[in-house]
Short mmCIF file of C-alpha atoms in Angstrom, two decimals:
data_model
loop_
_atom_site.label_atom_id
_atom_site.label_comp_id
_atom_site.label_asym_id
_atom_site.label_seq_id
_atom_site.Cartn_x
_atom_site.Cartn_y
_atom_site.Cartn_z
CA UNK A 1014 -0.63 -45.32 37.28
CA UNK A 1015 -2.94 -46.58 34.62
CA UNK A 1016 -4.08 -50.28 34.89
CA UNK A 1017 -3.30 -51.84 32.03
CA UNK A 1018 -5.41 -55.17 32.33
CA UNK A 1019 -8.56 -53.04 31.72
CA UNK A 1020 -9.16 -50.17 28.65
CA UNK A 1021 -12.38 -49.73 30.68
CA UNK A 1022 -13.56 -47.50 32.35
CA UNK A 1023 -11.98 -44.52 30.36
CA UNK A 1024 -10.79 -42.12 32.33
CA UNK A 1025 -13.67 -39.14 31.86
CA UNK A 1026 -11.94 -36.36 33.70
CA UNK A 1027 -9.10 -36.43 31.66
CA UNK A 1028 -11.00 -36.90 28.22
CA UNK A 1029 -13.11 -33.65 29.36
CA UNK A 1030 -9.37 -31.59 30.43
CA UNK A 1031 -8.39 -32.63 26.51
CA UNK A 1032 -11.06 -31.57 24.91
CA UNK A 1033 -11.27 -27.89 26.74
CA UNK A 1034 -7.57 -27.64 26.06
CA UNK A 1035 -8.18 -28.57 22.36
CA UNK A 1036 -11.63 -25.92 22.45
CA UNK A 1037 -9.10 -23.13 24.28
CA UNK A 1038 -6.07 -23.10 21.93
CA UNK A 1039 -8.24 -23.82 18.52
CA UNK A 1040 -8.21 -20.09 16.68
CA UNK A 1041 -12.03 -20.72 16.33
CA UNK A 1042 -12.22 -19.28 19.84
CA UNK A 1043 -9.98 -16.69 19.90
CA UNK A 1044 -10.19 -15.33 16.40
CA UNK A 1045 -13.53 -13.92 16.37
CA UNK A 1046 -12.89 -11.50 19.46
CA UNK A 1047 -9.85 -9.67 17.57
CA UNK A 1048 -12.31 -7.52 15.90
CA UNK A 1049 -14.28 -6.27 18.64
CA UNK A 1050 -10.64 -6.03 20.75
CA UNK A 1051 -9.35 -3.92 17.95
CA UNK A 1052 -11.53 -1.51 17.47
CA UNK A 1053 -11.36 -0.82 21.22
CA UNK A 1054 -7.91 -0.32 21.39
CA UNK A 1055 -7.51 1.12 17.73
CA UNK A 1056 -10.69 3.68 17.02
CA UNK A 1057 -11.31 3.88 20.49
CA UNK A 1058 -14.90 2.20 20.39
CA UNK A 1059 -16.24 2.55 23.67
CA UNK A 1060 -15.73 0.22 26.53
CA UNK A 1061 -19.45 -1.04 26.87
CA UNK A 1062 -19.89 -1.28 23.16
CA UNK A 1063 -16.84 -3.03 22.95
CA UNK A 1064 -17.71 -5.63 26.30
CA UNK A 1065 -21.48 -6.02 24.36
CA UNK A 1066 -19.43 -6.88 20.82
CA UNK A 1067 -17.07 -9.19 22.98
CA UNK A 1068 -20.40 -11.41 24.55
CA UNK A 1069 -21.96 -11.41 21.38
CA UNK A 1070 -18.82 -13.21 19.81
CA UNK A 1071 -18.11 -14.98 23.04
CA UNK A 1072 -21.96 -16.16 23.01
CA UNK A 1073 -21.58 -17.53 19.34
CA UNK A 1074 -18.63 -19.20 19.74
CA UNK A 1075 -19.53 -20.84 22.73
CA UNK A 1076 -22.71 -22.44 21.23
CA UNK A 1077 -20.56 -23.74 18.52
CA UNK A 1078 -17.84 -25.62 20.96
CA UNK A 1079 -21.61 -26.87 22.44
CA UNK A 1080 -22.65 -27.77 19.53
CA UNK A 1081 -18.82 -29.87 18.61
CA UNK A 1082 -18.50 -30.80 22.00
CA UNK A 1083 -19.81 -34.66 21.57
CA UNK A 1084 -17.58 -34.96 18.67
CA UNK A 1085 -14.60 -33.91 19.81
CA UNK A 1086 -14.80 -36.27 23.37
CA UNK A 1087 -15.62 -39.14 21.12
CA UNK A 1088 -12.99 -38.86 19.37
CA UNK A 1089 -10.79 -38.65 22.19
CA UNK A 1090 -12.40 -41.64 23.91
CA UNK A 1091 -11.09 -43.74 20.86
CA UNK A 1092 -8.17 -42.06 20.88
CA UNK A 1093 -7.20 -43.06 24.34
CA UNK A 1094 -8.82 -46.90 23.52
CA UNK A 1095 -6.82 -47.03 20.79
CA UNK A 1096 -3.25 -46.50 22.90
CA UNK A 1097 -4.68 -48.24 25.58
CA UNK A 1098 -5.16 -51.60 23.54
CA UNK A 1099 -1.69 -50.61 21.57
CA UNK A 1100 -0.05 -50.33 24.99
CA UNK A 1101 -1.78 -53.83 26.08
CA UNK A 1102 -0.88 -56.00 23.38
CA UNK A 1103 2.63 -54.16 23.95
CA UNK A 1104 2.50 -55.36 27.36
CA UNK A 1105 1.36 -59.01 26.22
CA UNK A 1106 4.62 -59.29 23.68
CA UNK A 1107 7.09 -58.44 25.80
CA UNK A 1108 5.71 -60.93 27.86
CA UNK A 1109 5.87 -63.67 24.97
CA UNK A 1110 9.15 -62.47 24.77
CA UNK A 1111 10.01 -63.06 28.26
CA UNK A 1112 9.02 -66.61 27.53
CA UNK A 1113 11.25 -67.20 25.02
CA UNK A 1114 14.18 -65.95 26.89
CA UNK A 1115 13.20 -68.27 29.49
CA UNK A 1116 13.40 -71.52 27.07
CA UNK A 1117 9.66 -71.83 26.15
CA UNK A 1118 9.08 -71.17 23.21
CA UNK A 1119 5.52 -73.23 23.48
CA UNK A 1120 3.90 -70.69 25.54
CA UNK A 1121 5.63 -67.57 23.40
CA UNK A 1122 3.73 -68.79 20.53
CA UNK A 1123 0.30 -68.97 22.54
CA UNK A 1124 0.45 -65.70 23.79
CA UNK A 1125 1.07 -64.73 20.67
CA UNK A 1126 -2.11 -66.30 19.42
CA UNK A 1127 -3.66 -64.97 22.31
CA UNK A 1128 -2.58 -61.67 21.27
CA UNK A 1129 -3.65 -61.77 17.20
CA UNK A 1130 -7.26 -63.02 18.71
CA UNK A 1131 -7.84 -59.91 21.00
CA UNK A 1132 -6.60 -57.65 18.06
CA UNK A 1133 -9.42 -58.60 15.78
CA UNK A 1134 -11.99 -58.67 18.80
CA UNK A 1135 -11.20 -54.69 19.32
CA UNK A 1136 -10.81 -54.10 15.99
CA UNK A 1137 -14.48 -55.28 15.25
CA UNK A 1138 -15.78 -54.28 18.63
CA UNK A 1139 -14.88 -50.62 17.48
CA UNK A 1140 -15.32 -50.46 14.01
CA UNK A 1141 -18.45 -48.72 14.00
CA UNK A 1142 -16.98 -45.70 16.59
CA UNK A 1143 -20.50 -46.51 18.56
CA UNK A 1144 -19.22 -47.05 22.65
CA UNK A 1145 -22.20 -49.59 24.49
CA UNK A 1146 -22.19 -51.14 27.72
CA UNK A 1147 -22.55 -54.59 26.27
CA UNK A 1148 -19.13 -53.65 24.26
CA UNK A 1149 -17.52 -52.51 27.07
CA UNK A 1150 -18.13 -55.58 29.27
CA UNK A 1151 -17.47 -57.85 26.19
CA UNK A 1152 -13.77 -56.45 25.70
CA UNK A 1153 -13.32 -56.02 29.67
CA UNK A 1154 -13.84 -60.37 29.60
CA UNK A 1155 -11.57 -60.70 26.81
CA UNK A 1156 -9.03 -58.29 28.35
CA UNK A 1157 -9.14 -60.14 31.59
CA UNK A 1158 -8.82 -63.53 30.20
CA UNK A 1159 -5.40 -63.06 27.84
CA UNK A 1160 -3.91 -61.30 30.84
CA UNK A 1161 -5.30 -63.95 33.06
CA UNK A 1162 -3.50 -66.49 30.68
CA UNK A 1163 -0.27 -64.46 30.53
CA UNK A 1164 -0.27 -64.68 34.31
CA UNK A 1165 -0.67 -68.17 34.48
CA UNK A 1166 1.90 -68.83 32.09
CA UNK A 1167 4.28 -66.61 33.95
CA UNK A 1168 3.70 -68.77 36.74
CA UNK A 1169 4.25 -71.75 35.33
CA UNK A 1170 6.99 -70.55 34.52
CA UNK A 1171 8.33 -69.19 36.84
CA UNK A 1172 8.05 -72.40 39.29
CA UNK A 1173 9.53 -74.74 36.36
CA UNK A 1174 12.75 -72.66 36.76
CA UNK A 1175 12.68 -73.01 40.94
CA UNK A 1176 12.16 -76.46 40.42
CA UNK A 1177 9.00 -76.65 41.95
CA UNK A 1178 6.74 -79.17 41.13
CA UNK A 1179 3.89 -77.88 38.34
CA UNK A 1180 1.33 -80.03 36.45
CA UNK A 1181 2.14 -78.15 33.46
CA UNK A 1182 0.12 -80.30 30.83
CA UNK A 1183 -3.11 -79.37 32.82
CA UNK A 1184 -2.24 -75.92 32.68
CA UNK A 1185 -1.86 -75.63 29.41
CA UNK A 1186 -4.79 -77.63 28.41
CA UNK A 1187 -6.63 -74.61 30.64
CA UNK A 1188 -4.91 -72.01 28.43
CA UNK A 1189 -5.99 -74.62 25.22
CA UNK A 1190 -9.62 -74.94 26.40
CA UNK A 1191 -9.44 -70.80 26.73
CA UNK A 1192 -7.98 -70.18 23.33
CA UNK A 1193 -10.32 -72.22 21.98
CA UNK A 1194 -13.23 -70.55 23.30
CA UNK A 1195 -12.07 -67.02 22.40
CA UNK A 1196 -11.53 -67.98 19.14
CA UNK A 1197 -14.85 -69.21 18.60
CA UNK A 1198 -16.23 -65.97 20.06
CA UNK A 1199 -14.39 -64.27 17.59
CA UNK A 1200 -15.85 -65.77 14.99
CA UNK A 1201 -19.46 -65.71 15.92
CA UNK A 1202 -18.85 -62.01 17.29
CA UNK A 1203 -21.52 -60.17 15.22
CA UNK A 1204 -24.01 -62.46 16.47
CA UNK A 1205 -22.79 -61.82 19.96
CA UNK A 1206 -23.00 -58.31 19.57
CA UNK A 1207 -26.74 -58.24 18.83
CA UNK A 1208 -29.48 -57.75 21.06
CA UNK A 1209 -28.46 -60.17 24.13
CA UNK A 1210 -27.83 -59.19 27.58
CA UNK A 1211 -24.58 -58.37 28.52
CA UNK A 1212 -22.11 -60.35 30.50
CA UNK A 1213 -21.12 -59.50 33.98
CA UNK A 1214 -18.04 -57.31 35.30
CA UNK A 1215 -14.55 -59.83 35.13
CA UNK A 1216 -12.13 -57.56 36.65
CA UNK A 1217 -11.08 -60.81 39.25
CA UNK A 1218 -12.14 -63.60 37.52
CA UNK A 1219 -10.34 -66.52 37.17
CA UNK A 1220 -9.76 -67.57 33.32
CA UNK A 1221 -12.10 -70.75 34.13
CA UNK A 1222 -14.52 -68.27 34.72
CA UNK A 1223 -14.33 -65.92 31.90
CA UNK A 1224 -13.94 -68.90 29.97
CA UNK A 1225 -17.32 -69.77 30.90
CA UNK A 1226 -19.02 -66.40 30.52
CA UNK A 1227 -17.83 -66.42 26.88
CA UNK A 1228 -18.81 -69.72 26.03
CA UNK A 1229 -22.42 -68.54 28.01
CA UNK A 1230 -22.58 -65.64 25.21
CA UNK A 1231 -21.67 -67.26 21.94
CA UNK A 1232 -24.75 -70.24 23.21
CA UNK A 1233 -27.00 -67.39 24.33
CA UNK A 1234 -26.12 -65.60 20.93
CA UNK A 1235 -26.64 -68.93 19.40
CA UNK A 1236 -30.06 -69.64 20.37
CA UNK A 1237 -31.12 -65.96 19.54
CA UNK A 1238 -30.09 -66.89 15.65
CA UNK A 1239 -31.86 -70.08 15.65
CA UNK A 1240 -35.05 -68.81 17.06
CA UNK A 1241 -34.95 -66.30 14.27
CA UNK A 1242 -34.21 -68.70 11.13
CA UNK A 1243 -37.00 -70.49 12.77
CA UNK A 1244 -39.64 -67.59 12.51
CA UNK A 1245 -38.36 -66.71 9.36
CA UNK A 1246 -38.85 -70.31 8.36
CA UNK A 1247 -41.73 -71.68 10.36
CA UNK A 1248 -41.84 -75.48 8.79
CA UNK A 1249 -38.12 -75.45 10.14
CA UNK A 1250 -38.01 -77.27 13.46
CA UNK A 1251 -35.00 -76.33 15.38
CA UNK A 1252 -33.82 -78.09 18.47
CA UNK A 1253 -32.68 -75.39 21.46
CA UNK A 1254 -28.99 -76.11 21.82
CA UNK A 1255 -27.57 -78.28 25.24
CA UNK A 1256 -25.42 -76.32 27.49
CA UNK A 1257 -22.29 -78.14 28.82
CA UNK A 1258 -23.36 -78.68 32.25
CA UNK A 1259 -26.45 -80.73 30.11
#
């Protein structure tokens, strides 16, 4: 069963099994060997003249597939990131929806947000087709943090219609403080993308701490830009900006 919470990693093995099947049934391959096949079994060419023609073809064509081979698996690899996010965000609505059933409309709508956020995150993480570990660890911490949300809501949920007691403004202002933050790295994501060390794995991090990773990026990616506008502009003094726990 795929895992949902995570496009990454891709699954390699089957990318690999896709593109051989693709390589296999394209005419490209098989095509080129009629000749040699007919005149075997047509004007009876002789069977080592006819095995020689066969290699020659088979060498050809299998420098060519060598040759497409990158192309084709990237390709697939966005292929499969593509339904993966499509099947996330799928995943994310119907829980919105479940909210809304459920009389709360207020966290339906956040989701949502939640939702339109990560959609222009992966749409600008991928827009170039170019796959980087920085990339990949930046859309695994967004991944993990709206499906951290849309568990927490769940919860909340889920114990305001047992009755049990919830401090449901301080969750929320959690899921506020983390919509916040997400937004803002999606507006300063080109800087974040540049040359700054990635952030580390988030597969079981809490949404406090993703929250904090991302807010650790767009300051690192912050300080990166000013330190640049000040070589560019060296009578420009520019004061390194405070971190929260300052």
């Amino acid at each position: 069963m795929d895992n949902f919470r995570s496009t990454f990693p891709l699954n390699e093995a089957a990318i690999a099994r896709k593109a051989l099947g693709q390589i296999l049934t394209d005419p490209i391959t098989w095509v080129p060997l009629l000749p040699p096949v007919a005149a075997y079994t047509i004007f009876d060419l002789p069977v080592l003249l006819a095995l020689g023609a066969c290699a020659l073809v088979f060498g050809g064509v299998a420098g060519y597939w060598r040759k497409q081979w990158t192309g084709i698996t990237d390709e697939l690899r966005h292929t499969a990131i593509l339904a993966h996010n499509n099947a996330q965000n799928a995943i994310l609505r119907a829980a919105a929806d479940s909210f809304r059933l459920s009389k709360d409309p207020g966290c339906a709508h956040k989701l949502e947000q939640f939702i339109a956020i990560k959609q222009k995150i992966e749409a600008r993480i991928h827009e170039d087709g170019e796959i980087t570990a920085q990339k990949v660890q930046f859309e695994q911490l967004v991944d993990s943090l709206c499906f951290g949300v849309r568990d927490q809501m769940q919860s909340l949920v889920l114990k305001q219609s047992t009755g049990e007691e919830v401090d449901r403004k301080a969750i929320l202002q959690q899921v506020d403080a983390a919509f916040e933050t997400l937004q803002s790295t999606a507006g300063e994501i080109d800087t974040i993308l540049g040359p700054t060390d990635a952030p580390g794995g988030a597969a079981n991090a809490s949404i406090e701490e993703i929250t904090r990773r991302l807010r650790e990026e767009g300051e690192i990616a912050r300080r990166v830009q000013a330190r640049l506008h000040a070589q560019e502009d060296p009578g420009t003094t520019t004061e390194p900006a405070k971190s929260e726990s300052e």
